[in-house]
Each structure stands twice: as structure tokens, then as C-alpha cells.
Coordinates of C-alpha atoms in Angstrom, one line a residue:
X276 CA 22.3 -15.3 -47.9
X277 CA 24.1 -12.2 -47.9
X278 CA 22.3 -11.2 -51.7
X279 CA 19.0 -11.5 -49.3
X280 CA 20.2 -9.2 -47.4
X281 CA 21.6 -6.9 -49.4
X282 CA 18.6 -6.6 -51.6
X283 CA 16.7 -3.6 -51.7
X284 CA 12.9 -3.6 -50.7
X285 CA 10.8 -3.3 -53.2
X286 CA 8.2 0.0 -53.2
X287 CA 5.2 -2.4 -52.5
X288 CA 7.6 -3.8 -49.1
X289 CA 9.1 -0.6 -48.3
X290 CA 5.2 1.1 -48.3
X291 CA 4.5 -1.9 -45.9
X292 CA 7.4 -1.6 -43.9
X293 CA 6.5 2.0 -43.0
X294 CA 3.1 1.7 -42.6
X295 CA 4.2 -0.9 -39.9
X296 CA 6.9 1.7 -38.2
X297 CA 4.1 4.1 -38.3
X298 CA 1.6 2.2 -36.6
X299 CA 4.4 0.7 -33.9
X300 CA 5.1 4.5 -33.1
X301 CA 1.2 5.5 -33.0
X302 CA 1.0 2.6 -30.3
X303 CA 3.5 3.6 -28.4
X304 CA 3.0 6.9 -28.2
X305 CA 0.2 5.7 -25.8
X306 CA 1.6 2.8 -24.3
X307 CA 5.1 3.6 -23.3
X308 CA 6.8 2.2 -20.0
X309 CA 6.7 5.6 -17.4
X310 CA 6.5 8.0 -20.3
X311 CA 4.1 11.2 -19.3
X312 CA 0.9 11.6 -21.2
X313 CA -0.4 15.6 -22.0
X314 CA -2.3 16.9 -18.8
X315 CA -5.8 17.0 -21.1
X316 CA -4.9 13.0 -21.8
X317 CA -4.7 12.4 -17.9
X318 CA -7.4 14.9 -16.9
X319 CA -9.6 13.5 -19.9
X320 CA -9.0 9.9 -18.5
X321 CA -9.8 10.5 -15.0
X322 CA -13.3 12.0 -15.9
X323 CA -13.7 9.4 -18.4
X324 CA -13.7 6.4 -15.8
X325 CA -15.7 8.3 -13.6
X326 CA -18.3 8.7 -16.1
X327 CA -18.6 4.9 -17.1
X328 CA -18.4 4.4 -13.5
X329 CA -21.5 6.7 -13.0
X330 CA -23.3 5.2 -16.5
X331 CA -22.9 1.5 -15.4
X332 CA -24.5 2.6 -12.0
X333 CA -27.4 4.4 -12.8
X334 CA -28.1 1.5 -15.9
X335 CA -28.0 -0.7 -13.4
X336 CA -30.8 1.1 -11.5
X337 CA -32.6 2.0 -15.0
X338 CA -32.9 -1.4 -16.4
X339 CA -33.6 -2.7 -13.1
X340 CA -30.7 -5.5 -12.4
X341 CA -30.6 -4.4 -8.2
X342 CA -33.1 -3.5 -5.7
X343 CA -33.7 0.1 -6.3
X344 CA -34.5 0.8 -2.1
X345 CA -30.9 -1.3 -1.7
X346 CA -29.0 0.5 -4.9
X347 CA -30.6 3.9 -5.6
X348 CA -29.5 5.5 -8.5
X349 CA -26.7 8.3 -8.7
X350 CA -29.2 11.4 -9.4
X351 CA -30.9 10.1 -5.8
X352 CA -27.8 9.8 -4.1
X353 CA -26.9 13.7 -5.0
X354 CA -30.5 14.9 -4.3
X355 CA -29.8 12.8 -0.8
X356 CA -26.5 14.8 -0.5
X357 CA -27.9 18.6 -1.1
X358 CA -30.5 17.8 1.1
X359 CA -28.4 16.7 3.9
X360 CA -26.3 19.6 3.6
X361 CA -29.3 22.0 3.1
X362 CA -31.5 21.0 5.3
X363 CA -29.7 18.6 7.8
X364 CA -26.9 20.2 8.7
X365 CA -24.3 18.0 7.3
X366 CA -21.5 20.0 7.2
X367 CA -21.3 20.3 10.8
X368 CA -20.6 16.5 10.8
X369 CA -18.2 16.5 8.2
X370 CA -16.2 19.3 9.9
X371 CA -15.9 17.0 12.8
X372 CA -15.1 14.2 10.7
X373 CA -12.0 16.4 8.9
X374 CA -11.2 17.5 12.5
X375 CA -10.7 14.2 13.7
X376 CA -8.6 12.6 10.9
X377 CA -6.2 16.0 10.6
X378 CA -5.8 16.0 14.7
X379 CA -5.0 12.4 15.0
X380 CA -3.0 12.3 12.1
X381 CA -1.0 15.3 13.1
X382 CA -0.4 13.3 16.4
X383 CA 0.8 10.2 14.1
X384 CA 3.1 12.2 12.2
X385 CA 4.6 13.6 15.5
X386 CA 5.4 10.1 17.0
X387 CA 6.3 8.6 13.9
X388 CA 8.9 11.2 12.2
X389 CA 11.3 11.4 14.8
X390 CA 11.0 7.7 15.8
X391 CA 11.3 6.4 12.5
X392 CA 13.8 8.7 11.7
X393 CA 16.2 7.3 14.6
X394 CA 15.2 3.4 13.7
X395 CA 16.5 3.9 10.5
X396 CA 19.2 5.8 10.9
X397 CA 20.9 3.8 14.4
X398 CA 20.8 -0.1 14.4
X399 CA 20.7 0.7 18.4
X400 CA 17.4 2.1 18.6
X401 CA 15.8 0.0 16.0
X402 CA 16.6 -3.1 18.0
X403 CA 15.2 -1.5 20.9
X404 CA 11.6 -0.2 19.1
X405 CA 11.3 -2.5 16.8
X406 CA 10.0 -5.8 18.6
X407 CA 7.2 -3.5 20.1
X408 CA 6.3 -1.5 16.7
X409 CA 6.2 -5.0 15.1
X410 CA 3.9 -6.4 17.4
X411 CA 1.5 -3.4 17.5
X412 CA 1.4 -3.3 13.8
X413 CA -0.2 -6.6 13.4
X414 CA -2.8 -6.2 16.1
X415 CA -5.8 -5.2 14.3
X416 CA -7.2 -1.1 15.4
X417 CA -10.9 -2.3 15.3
X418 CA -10.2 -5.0 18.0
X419 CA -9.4 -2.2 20.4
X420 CA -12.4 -0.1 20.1
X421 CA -14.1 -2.2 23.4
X422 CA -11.3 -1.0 25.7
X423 CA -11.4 2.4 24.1
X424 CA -15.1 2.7 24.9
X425 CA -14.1 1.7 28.5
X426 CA -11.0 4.2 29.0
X427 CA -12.7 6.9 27.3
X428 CA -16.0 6.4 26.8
X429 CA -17.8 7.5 23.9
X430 CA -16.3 11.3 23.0
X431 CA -13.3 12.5 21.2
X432 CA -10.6 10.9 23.0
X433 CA -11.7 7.5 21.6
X434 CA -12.1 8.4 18.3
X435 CA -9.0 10.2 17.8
X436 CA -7.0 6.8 19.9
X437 CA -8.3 4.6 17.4
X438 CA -7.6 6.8 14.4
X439 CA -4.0 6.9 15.9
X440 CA -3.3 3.3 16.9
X441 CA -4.5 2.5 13.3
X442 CA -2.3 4.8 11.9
X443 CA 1.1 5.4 13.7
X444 CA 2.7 2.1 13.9
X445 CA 2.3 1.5 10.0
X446 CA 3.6 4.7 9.7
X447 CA 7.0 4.2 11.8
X448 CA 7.7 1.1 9.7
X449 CA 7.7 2.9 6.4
X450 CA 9.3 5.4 7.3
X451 CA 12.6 3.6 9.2
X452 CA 12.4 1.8 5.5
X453 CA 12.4 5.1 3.5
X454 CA 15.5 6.4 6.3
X455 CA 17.8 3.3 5.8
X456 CA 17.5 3.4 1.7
X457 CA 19.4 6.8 2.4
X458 CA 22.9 6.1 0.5
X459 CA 25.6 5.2 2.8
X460 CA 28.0 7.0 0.9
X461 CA 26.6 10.1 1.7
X462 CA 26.8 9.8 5.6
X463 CA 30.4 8.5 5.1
X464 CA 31.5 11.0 3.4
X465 CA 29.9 13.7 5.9
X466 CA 31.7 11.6 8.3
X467 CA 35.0 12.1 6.9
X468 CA 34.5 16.1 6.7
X469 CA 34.1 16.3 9.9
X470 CA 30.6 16.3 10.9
X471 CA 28.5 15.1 13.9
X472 CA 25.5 12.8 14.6
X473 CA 23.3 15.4 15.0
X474 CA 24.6 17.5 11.8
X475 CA 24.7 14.5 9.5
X476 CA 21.1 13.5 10.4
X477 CA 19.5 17.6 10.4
X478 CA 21.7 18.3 7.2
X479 CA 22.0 14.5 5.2
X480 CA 19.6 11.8 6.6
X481 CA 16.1 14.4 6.8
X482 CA 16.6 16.2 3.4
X483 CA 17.4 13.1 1.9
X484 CA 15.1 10.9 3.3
X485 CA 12.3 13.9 3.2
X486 CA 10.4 12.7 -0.3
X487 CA 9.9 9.6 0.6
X488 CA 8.8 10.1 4.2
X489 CA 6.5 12.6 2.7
X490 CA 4.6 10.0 -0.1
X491 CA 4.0 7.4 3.2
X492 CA 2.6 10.0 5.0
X493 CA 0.2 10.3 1.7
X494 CA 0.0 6.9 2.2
X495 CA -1.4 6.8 5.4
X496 CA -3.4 10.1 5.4
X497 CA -5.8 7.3 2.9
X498 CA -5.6 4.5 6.1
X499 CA -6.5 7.4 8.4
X500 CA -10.0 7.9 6.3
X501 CA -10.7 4.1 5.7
X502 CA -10.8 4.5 9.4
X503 CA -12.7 7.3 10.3
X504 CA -16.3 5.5 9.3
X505 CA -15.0 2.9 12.2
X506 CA -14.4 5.0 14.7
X507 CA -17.6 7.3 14.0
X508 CA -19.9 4.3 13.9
X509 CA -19.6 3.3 17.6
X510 CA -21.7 5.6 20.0
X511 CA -20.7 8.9 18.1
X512 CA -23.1 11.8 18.3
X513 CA -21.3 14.2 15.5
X514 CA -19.6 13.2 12.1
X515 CA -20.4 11.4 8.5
X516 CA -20.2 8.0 10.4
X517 CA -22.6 8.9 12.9
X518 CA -24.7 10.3 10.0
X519 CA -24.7 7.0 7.9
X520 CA -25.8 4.9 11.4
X521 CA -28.4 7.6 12.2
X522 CA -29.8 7.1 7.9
X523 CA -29.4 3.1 8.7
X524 CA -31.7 3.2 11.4
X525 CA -34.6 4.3 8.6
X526 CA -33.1 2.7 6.0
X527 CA -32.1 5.8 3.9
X528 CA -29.6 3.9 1.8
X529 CA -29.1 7.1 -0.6
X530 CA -28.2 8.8 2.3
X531 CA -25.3 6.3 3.2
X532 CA -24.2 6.0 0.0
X533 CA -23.8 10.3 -0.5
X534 CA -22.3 9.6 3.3
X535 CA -19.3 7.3 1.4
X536 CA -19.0 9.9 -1.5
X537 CA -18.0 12.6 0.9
X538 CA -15.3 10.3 2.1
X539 CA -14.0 9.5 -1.0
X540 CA -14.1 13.1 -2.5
X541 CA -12.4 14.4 0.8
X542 CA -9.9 12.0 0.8
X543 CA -9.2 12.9 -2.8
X544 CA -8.9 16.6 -1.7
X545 CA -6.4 15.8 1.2
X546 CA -4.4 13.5 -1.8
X547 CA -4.3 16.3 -4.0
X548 CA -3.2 18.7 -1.5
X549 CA -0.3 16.5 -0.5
X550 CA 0.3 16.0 -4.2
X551 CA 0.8 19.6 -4.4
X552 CA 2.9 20.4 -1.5
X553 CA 5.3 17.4 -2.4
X554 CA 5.8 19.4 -5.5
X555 CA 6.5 22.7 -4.6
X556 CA 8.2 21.3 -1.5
X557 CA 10.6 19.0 -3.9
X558 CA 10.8 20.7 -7.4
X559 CA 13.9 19.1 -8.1
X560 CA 12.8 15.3 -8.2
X561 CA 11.7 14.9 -11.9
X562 CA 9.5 12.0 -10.9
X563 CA 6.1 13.5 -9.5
X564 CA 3.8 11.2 -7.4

């Protein structure tokens, strides 16, 4: 046994025994668990799927496989979009629609900080919240867009209450979950040197918990669009929701569908803009989100 071991590779096994090493190490120089990839590999990628995306779509259309008035191609669906900012005044809409979400969202934030900050960090007020955040969370937004219409009518206010209630209580829950994960050891230890509720929570709880509160207000910025076409659908007068019902009415699917791509490429902006100020906000945290 041991002379099997002990025997040296022969120049036909050791030429196969590298070409194997070689090929493991070319695999996982693109498959390796959390290891970054170049910026042209992730930038590359990201238009890639976006272009097969785009060539499925418009093959699709080209060869005939959908209804072409239900599924219009991709070139119709930007000649639909130029033409509803040139000649429709689309961007009025959308500036209401960005207006909305960034209001109501600011509100969110406002409410949910502070509140979530004190669930998580004293077992007194989370017993006290957390029975009515619970049961708020799992009431669905859309159900309350009736009594909305009713309170408010069919302006603003109930478009920004709905883009709130859908929003806020999530937002509390993650949050109180990102405060408690805050290492005991570090409040003790302010503790011992002397320091007070409200010094340990401005100067060890926020900057600690700060991060993470940050990448589940990310989170729920993408909840607060989902939303938007909800709330704009129902008796609205002004923004892409109100477009897309106005383009139903005729049966201008390209015009819904370019409606939908202004969602997602906004709501892509806002992500990357968050993105970025999570980095220059946090440039210590190798991990970037």
C-alpha cells in the first residue's frame, strides 16, 4: 500500500493531473461561493440577460407564437413610449408618480425608524407595539382602498395612505429585527463605562444598527412601487397608473406595457441610488449590497 503511494506519477498521469487542476481552477474562477467577479463581468452580465430577455420577446412577436394586438413587440413598445412623452405629456404623470412614492415613503421612514428602533432595542415597548404592528402587517393594503375612497376621496391623500399603510408596518418589523441583532456585548460594555439610555442608543444601537436599517429601507422603497400602479389605478386623474387605465380604455397595450417599463427602470434608478449612498455612507463594510 504504502509503495502505491509512494510511487511517483508518471509524465503521461502527471500531464493529466494538471490538466485536471487547471480546469478545476478555470471553473472556479467563475463559480466561487461570494467571491467578486471584474465590474465588465457583472456589467457584461446584466446587459446580457436583458438582451435575451428582449430577443425572446420580440421572437416571440416575429415568428408569431402571441397575439401581436395583446403582445406587441419591444421596437412598438419604445415607439409607444417616445410618443407618450413627446406628444402626450407623460412626464407630467410620471413626476406625480415619483412624487407620491418619495412623499409617502419619506412618511414610512419617519414612523418606522424611531419606532422600530425603540422595539428592538426595549422588550417594554415591543410588547406594547407589537400586537398592533403584527396585526396590521397581515391585513392586506388593497383591501383598504374602499374606505380610503370614502375618507378621502379620490386625490392625493388616498394615494399616498395606501402607499403608506402598505409600506410602514413591514417596515417596523424589519427594522426591530435588524436593532435586536445589535451585539449585546456592545451595549453592556457601554453600560459598564458609564453611559445612559439615550447615549448608548444615539452613540451604539443607531450606528450599529444603521446598515442594516438602511438595506430594508431598499427593500421596501421596491414594495412602495409594486404599489404605486394600485393606488393610481383607482379614480386617479395624474400619474403612470392613471395613464395605463386611460391606454386600457382603447386597448393600447404598447402603451401599458412602456407604462410598466417606466416602473421598472425607475425603480432600478431609486435602487441604484440607495446602492450608492449605502456606500459612501458605510465605506467601511467590505460586503457591498
Amino acid at each position: 500500500m504504502s509503495e502505491l503511494v509512494n510511487k511517483p506519477l508518471s509524465p503521461a498521469n502527471a500531464a493529466q493531473a494538471g490538466s485536471g487542476t487547471l480546469n478545476s481552477k478555470r471553473r472556479t474562477r467563475v463559480f466561487e461561493f461570494k467571491k467578486d467577479i471584474p465590474v465588465k463581468w457583472s456589467i457584461g452580465l446584466g446587459i446580457l440577460v436583458w438582451v435575451l430577455f428582449f430577443g425572446l420577446w420580440e421572437a416571440a412577436v416575429l415568428m408569431q407564437w402571441t397575439n401581436p394586438i395583446l403582445l406587441p413587440g419591444p421596437g412598438k413598445v419604445l415607439s409607444a413610449l417616445y410618443t407618450l412623452f413627446a406628444e402626450d405629456a407623460f412626464l407630467h404623470d410620471v413626476l406625480v408618480s415619483i412624487w407620491r412614492v418619495v412623499f409617502s415613503f419619506a412618511l414610512a421612514c419617519a414612523v418606522a425608524i424611531p419606532l422600530g428602533m425603540l422595539m428592538g432595542t426595549f422588550k417594554v415597548v415591543e410588547a406594547f407595539f407589537s400586537p398592533f404592528v403584527s396585526a396590521w402587517r397581515y391585513l392586506p393594503a388593497p383591501s383598504f382602498i374602499p374606505l380610503l375612497l370614502m375618507w378621502f376621496g379620490a386625490g392625493d391623500m388616498q394615494k399616498l395612505s395606501l402607499l403608506f399603510i402598505g409600506v410602514v408596518w413591514f417596515l417596523i418589523t424589519l427594522i426591530t429585527d435588524h436593532v435586536k441583532a445589535v451585539p449585546s456585548d456592545l451595549i453592556r460594555t457601554a453600560m459598564t463605562l458609564g453611559g445612559s439610555r439615550v447615549q448608548i442608543l444615539r452613540t451604539v444601537v443607531v450606528p450599529a444598527s444603521l446598515p442594516n436599517i438602511m438595506i430594508a429601507m431598499r427593500q421596501m422603497l421596491a414594495v412602495s412601487w409594486t404599489y404605486l400602479v394600485i393606488a393610481e389605478i383607482t379614480a386617479a386623474d395624474a400619474g403612470i397608473g392613471a395613464m395605463m387605465m386611460r391606454a386600457k380604455r382603447f386597448l393600447h397595450v404598447d402603451q401599458i406595457m412602456a407604462g410598466i417599463l417606466v416602473i421598472g427602470i425607475l425603480g432600478l434608478l431609486f435602487d441604484f441610488l440607495l446602492r450608492q449612498l449605502y456606500r459612501v455612507a458605510f465605506p467601511y463594510l467590505e460586503e457591498k449590497t
